[in-house]
Short mmCIF file of C-alpha atoms in Angstrom, two decimals:
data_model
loop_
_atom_site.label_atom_id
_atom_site.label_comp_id
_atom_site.label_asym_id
_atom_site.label_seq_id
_atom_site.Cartn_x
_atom_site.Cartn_y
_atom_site.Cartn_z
CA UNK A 25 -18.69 -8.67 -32.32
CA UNK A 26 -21.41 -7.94 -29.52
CA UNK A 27 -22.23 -12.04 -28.66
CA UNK A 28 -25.62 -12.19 -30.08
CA UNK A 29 -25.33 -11.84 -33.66
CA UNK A 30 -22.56 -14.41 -35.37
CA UNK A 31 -24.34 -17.99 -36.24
CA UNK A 32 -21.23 -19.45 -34.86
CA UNK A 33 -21.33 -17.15 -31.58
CA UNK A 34 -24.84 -18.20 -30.83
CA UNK A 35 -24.20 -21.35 -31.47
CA UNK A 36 -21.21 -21.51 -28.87
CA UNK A 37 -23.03 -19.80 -26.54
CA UNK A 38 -26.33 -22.51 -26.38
CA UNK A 39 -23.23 -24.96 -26.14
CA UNK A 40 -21.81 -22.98 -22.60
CA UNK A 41 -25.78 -23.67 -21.50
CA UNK A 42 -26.01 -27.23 -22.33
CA UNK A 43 -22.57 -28.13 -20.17
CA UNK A 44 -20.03 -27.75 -22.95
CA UNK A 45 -16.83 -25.85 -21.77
CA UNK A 46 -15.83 -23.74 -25.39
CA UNK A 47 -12.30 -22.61 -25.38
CA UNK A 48 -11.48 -20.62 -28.39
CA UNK A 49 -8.93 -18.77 -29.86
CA UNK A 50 -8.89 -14.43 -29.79
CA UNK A 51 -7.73 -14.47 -33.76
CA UNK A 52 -4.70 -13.58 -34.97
CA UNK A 53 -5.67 -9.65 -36.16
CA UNK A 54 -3.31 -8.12 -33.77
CA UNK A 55 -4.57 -4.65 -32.14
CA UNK A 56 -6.37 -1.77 -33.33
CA UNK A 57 -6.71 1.55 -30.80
CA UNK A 58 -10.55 2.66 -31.81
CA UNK A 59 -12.17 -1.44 -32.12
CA UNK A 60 -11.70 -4.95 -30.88
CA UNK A 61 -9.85 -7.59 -33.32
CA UNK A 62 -11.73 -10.63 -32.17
CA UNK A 63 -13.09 -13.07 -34.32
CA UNK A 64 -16.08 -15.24 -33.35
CA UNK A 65 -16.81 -16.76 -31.52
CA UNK A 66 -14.46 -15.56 -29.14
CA UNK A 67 -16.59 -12.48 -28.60
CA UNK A 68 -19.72 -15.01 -26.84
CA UNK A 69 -20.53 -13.98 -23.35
CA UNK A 70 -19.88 -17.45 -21.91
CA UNK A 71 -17.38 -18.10 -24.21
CA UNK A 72 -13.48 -18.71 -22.75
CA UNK A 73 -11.44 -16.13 -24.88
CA UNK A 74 -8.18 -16.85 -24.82
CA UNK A 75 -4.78 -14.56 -26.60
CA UNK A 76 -1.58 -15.69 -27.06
CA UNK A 77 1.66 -14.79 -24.81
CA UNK A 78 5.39 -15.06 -25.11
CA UNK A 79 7.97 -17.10 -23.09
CA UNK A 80 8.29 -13.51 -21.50
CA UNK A 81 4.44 -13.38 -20.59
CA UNK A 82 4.30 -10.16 -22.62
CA UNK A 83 1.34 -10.41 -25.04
CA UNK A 84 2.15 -11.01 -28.46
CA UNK A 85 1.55 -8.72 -30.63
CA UNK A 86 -0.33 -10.69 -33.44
CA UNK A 87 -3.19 -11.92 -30.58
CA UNK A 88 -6.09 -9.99 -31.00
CA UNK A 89 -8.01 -7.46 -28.02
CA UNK A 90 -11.30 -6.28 -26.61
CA UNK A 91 -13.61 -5.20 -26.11
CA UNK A 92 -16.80 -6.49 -27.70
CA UNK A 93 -19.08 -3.76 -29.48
CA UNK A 94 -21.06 -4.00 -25.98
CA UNK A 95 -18.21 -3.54 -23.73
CA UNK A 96 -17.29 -6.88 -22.59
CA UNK A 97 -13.71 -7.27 -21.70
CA UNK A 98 -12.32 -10.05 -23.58
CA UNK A 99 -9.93 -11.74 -24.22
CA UNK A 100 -10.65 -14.05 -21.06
CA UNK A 101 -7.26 -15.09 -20.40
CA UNK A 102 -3.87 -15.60 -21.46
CA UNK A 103 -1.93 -18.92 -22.46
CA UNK A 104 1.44 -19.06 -24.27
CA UNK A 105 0.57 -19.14 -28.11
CA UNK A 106 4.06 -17.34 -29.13
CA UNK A 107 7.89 -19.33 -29.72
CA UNK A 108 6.04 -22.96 -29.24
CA UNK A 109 7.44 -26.13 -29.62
CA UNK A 110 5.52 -28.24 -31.75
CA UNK A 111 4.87 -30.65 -33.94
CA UNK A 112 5.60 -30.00 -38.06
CA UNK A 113 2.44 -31.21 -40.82
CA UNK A 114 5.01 -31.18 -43.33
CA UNK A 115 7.05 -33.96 -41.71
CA UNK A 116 5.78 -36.95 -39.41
CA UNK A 117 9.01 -36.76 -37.47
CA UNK A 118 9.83 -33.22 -37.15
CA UNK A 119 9.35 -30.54 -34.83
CA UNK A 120 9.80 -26.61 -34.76
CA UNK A 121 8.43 -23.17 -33.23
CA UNK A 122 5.66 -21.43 -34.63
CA UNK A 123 2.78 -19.06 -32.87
CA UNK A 124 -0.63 -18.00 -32.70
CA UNK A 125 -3.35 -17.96 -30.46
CA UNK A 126 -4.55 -21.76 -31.53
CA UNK A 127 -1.82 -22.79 -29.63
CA UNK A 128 -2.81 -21.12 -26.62
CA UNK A 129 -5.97 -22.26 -26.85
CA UNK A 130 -5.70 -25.88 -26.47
CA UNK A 131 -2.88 -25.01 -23.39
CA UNK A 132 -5.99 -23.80 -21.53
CA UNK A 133 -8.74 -26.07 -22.91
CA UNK A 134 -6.25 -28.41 -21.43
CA UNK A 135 -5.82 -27.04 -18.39
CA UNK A 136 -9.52 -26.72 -18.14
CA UNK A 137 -9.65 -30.41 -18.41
CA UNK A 138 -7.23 -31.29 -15.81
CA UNK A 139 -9.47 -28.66 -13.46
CA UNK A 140 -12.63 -30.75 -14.13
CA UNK A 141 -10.77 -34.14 -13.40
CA UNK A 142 -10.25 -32.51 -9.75
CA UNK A 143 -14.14 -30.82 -9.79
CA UNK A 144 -16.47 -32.26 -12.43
CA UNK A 145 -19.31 -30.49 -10.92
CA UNK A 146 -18.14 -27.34 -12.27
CA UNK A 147 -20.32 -25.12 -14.68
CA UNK A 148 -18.51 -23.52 -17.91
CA UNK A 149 -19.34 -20.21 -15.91
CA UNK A 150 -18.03 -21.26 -12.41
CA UNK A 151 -14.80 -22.56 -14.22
CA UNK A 152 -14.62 -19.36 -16.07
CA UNK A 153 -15.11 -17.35 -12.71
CA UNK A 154 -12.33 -19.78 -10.99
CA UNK A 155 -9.69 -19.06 -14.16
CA UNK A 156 -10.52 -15.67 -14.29
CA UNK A 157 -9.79 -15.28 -10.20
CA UNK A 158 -6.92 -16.93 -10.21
CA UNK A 159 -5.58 -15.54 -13.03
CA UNK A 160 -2.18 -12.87 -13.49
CA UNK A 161 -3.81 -9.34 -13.60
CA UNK A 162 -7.28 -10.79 -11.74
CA UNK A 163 -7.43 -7.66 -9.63
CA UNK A 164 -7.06 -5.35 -13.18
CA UNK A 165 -8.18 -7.27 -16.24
CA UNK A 166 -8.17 -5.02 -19.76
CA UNK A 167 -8.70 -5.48 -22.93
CA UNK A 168 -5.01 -6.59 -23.94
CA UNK A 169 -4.96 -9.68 -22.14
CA UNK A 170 -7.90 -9.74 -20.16
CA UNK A 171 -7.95 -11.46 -16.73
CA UNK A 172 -4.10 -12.57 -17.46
CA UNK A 173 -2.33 -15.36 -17.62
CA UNK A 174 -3.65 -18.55 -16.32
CA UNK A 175 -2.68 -20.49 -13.17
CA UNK A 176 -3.64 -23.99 -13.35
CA UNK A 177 -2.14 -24.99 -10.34
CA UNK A 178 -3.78 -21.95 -8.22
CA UNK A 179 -7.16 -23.32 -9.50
CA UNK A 180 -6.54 -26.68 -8.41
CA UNK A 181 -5.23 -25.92 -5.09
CA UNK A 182 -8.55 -23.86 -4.36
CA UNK A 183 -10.34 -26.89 -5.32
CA UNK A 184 -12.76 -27.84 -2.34
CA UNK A 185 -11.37 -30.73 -0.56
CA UNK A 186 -14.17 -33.35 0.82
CA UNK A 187 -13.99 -33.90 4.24
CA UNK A 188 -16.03 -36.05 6.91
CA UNK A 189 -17.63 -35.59 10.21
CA UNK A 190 -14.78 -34.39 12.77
CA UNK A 191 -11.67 -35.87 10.55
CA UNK A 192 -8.61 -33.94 11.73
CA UNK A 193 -6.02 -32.85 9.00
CA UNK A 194 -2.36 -33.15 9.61
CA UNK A 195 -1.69 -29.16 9.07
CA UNK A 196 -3.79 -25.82 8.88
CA UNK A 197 -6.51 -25.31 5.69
CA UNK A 198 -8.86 -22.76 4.42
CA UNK A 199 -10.46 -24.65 1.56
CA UNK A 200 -12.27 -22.83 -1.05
CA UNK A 201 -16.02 -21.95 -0.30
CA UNK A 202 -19.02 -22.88 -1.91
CA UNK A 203 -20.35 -21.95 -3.96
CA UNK A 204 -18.76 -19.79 -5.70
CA UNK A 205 -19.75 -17.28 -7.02
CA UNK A 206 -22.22 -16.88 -4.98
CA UNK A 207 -25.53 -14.47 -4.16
CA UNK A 208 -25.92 -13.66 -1.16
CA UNK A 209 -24.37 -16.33 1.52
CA UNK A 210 -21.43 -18.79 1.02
CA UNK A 211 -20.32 -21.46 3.41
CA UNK A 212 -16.24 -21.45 3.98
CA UNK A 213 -14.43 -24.54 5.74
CA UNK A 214 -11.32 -24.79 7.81
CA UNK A 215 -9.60 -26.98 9.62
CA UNK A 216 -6.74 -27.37 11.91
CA UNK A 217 -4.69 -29.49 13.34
CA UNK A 218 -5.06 -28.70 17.37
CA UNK A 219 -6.82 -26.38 19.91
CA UNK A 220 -6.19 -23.14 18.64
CA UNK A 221 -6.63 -19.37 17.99
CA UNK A 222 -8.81 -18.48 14.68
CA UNK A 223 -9.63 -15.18 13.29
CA UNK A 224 -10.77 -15.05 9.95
CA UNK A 225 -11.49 -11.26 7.84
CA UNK A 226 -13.35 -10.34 5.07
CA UNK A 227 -11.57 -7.81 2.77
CA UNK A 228 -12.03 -6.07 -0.24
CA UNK A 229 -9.63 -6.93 -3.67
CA UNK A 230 -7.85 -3.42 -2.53
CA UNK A 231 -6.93 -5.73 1.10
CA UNK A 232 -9.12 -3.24 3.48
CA UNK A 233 -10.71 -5.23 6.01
CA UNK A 234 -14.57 -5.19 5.52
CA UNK A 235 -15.90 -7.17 7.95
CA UNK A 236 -14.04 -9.98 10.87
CA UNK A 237 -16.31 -12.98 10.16
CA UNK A 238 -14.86 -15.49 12.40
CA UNK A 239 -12.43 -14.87 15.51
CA UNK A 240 -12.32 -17.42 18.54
CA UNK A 241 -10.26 -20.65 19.77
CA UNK A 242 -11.55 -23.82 17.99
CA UNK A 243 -10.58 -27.59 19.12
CA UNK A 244 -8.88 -29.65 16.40
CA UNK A 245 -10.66 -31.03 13.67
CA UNK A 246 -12.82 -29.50 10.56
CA UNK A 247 -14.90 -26.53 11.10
CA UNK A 248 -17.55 -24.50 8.58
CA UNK A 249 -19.12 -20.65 8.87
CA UNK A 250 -20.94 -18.68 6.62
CA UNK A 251 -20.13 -15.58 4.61
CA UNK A 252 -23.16 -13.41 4.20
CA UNK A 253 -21.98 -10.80 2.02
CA UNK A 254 -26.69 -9.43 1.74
CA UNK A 255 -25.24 -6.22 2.17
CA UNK A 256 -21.97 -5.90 -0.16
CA UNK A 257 -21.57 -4.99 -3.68
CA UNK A 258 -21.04 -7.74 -6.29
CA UNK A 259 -17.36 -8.39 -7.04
CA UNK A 260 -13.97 -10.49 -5.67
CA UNK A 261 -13.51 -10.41 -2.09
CA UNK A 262 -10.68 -11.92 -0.26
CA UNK A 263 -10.90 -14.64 2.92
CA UNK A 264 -7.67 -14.36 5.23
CA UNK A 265 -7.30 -16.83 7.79
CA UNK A 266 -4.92 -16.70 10.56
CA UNK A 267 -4.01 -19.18 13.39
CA UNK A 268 -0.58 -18.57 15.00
CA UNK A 269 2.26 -18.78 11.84
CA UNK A 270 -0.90 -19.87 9.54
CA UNK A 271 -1.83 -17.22 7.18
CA UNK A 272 -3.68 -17.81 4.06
CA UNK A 273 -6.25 -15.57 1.99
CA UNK A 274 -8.57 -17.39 -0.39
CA UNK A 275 -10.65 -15.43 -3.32
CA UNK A 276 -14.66 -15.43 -3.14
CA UNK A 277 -16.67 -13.84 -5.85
CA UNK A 278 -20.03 -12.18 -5.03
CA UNK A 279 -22.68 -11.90 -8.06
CA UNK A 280 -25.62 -10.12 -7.26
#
């Protein structure tokens, strides 16, 4: 389980390259305190791992853990896989509960599609990154459950929104930068609604301010700056906008 040696784990993994967004299941093996459970090929590097969850978002304790042999943190994520709803083979008309992780695997692979319907320029790797941000334990993933539970509608609300020339928006926005992750500059937009104060901060995932990147009144209408983070370490950094009652923090990811 180290990503480069399964036929099945290489194979997933010159998918990722070639465009293909692979979702797979953990496995079922439950978890062990000296190894990882994981069965390929949920252990490939640009694989999306995900485990199974309860109605409770506790992780259920059949879904398999991290981390690879070479110290990857998997699983990715976390979808519910435990006390479904679903359809019976035995029967063409009825339904029941049953669990495992390849139930939460087509929850995300589905929510991965709805993401791509919104961005279709994504990368298996930038969705991965986006997930993985956005995610229920984001700021302390482990080998348990990973990056945590998945938040669809978090993704798709830090979707980047197109916008024209000097097109004024009916409220205040920080959209989502691009691109992301980035190496070493990004380019954030905002907009708002009429002449007014803006000061936007750069802070760490522990909320210390790192750096005030934008602070200065601004007429109405759609405005861009860059983040040049040359001098930062790689990792998740969080935007914070304010503008009178406005105040909204988006995630960027720096990966040097």
């Amino acid at each position: 389980m180290d990503g480069n040696t399964a036929r099945i784990t290489i194979a997933a993994d010159l998918a990722a390259k070639w465009g293909i967004f692979v979702v797979n299941s953990a496995s079922n093996s439950g978890w062990h305190p000296d190894h990882n459970t994981l069965g390929a090929p949920a252990d490939g590097d640009s694989v999306i791992t995900v485990g199974a969850v309860d109605g409770s978002g506790s992780r259920a304790n059949f879904s398999s853990v991290g981390p690879t042999v070479d110290g990857r943190i998997k699983p990715d994520l976390m979808a519910m896989g435990s006390g479904v709803y679903v359809a019976r083979s035995s029967s063409p008309t009825s339904y029941g509960y049953s669990g495992g992780t390849s139930f939460s695997c087509p929850i995300l692979a589905g929510a991965a599609a709805l993401i791509l319907s919104v961005d279709p320029t994504l990368t298996p790797m930038g969705l991965l990154d986006l997930l993985r941000q956005t995610a229920s334990q984001s700021a302390n993933p482990d080998r348990l459950m990973g990056w945590g539970i998945i938040n669809t509608f978090e993704v798709v609300n830090s979707l980047p929104t197109t916008v024209e020339g000097d097109e004024v928006l009916e409220d205040f926005y920080i959209l989502r930068n691009y691109p992301n992750p980035f190496n070493p500059a990004t380019k954030v937009q905002f907009s708002v609604p009429q002449q007014s104060d803006v000061k936007i901060t750069l802070h760490d995932i522990l909320g210390r301010e790192v750096e005030l990147l934008f602070n200065d009144k601004v007429d109405a209408g759609m405005k861009e700056f860059v983040v040049d983070a040359g001098n930062l370490s790689s990792g998740v950094y969080l935007v914070r906008m304010i503008a009178g009652t406005f105040n909204k923090t988006i995630k960027i990811s720096l990966r040097k």
